[in-house]
CSV table of C-alpha atoms in Angstrom, one decimal:
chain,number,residue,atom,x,y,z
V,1,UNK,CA,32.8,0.2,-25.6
V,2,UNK,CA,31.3,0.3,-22.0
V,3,UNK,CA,29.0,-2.8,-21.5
V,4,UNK,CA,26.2,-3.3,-19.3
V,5,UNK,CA,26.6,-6.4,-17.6
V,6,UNK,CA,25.0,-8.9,-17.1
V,7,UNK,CA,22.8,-8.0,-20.3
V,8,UNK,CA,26.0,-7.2,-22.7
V,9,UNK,CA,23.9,-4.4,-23.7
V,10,UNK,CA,26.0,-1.5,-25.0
V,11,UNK,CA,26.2,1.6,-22.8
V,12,UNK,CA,28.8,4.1,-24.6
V,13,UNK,CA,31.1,3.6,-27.4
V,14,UNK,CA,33.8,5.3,-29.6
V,15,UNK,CA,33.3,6.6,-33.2
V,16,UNK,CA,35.8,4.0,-33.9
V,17,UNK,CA,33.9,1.1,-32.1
V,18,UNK,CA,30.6,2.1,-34.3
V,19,UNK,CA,32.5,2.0,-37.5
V,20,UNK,CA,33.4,-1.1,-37.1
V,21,UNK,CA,30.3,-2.6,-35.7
V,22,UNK,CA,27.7,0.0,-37.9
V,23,UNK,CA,29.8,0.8,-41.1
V,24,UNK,CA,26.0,2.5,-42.2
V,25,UNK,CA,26.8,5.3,-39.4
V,26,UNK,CA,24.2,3.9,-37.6
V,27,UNK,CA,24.5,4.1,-33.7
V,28,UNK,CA,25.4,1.0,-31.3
V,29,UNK,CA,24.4,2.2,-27.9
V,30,UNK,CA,21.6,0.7,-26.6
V,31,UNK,CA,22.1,-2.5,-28.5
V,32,UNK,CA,22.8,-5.9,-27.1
V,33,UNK,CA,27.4,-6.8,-28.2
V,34,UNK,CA,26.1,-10.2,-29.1
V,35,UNK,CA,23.3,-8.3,-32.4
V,36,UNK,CA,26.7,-7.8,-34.2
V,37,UNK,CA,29.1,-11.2,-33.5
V,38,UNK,CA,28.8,-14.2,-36.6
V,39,UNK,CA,30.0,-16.9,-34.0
V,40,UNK,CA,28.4,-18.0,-30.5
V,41,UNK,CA,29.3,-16.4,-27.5
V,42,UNK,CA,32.6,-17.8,-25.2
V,43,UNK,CA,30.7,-17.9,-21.9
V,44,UNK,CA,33.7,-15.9,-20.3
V,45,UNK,CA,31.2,-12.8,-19.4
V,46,UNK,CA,29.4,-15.4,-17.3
V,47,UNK,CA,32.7,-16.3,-15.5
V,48,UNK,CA,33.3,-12.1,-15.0
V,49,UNK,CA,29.5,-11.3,-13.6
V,50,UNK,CA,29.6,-14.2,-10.9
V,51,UNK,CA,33.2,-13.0,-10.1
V,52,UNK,CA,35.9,-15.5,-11.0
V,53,UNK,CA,37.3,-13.5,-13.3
V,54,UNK,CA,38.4,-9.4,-13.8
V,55,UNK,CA,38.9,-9.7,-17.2
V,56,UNK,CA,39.6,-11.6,-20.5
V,57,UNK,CA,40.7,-12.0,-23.6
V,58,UNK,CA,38.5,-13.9,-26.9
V,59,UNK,CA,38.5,-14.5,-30.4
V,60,UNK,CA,34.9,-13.7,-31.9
V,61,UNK,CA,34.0,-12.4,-35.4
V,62,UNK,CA,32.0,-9.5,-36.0
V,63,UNK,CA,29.4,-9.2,-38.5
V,64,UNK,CA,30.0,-6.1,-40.6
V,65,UNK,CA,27.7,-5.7,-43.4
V,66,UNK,CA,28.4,-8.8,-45.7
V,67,UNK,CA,31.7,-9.7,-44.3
V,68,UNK,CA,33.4,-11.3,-41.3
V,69,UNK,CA,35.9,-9.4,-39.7
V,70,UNK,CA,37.9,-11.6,-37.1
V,71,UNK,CA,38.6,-9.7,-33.8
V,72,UNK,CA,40.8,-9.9,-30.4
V,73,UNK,CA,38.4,-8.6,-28.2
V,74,UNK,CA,39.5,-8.0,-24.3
V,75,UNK,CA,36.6,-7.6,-21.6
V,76,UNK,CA,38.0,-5.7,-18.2
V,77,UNK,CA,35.1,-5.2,-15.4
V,78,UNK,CA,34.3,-2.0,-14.2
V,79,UNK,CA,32.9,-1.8,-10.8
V,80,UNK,CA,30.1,0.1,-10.5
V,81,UNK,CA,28.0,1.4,-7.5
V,82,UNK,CA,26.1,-2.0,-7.6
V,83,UNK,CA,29.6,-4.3,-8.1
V,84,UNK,CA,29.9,-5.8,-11.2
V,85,UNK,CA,27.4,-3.7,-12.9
V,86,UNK,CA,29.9,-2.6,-16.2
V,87,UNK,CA,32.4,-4.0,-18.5
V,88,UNK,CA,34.7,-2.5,-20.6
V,89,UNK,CA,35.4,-4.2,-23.8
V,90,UNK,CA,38.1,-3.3,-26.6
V,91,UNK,CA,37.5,-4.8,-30.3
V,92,UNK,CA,41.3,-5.2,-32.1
V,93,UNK,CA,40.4,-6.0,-35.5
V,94,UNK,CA,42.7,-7.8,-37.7
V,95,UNK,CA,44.0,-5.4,-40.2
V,96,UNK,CA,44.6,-7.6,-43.4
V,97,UNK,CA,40.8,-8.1,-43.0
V,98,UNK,CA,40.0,-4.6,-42.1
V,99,UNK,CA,41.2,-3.6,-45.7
V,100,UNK,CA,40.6,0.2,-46.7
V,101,UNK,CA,37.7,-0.1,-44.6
V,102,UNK,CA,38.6,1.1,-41.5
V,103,UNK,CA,41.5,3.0,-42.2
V,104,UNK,CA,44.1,4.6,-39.6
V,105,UNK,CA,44.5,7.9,-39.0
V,106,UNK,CA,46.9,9.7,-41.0
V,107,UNK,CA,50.9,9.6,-39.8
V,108,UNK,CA,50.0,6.9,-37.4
V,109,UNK,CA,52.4,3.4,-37.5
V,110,UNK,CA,52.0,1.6,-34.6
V,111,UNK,CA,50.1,-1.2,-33.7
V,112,UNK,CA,47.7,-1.0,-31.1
V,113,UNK,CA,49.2,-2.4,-27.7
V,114,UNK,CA,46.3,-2.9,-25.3
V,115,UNK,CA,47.0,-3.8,-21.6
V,116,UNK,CA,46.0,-3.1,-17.6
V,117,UNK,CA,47.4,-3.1,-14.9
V,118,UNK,CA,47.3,-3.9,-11.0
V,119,UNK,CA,47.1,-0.6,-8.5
V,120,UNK,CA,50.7,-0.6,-8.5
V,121,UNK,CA,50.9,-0.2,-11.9
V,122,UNK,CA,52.2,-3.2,-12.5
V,123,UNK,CA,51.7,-4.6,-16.1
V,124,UNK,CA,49.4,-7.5,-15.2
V,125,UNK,CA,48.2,-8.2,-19.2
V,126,UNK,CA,49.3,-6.8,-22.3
V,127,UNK,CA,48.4,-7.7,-26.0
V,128,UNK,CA,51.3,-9.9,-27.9
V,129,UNK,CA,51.6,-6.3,-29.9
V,130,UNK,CA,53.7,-4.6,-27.6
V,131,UNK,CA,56.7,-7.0,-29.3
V,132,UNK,CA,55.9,-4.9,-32.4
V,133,UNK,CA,56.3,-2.2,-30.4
V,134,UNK,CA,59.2,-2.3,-28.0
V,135,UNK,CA,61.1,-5.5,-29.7
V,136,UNK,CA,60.7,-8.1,-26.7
């Protein structure tokens, strides 16, 4: 999803992002991040807009219909004409209680690995998946 920031208001998102946050195939865009979390928020945006941070990575729980889903979700800025005008922020739901909800597409196995890098493309974060993925 593409975040407006300071406002956390929802700019653009993937079909997969409003499945998970509008199982009722309703749309998310326009809608404030914080309509669809069960817990408080971490305060780590706050630390991104006034620019001690580039990123980072939380816990939260999503609302989703009558249940809970737990969720890694990792916040990267995204500098926009005015500065720190847009966030990007990737939701890695927790599987077991994902269910047959929210199911992956056919013939794929792997885990989601989700990381950035510096302008060297040097690996500068990286989920704990990649040890799933390429054994270290």
């Amino acid at each position: 999803m593409l975040l407006a920031v300071p406002s956390e208001q929802i700019v653009a998102a993937s079909g997969t992002a409003e499945r998970l946050l509008c199982p009722d195939d309703g749309s998310v865009v326009g809608r404030n991040f914080e309509d669809f979390a069960a817990d408080e928020p971490t305060g780590a945006l706050d630390l991104v807009v006034a620019g001690h941070l580039d990123g980072c990575e939380a816990r939260r729980v999503i609302r989703r219909g009558a249940r809970d889903i737990p969720v890694t979700v990792w916040i990267r800025v995204v500098d926009g004409r005015e500065g720190r005008s847009f966030a990007l922020a990737i939701l890695l739901p927790e599987q077991p209680a994902l269910g047959e909800s929210l199911p992956r597409p056919e013939g794929t196995t792997a885990q989601a690995v989700v990381g950035s890098t510096d302008a060297h493309l040097t690996v500068d974060r990286v989920s704990t998946d990649v040890v799933a993925l390429l054994g270290h």
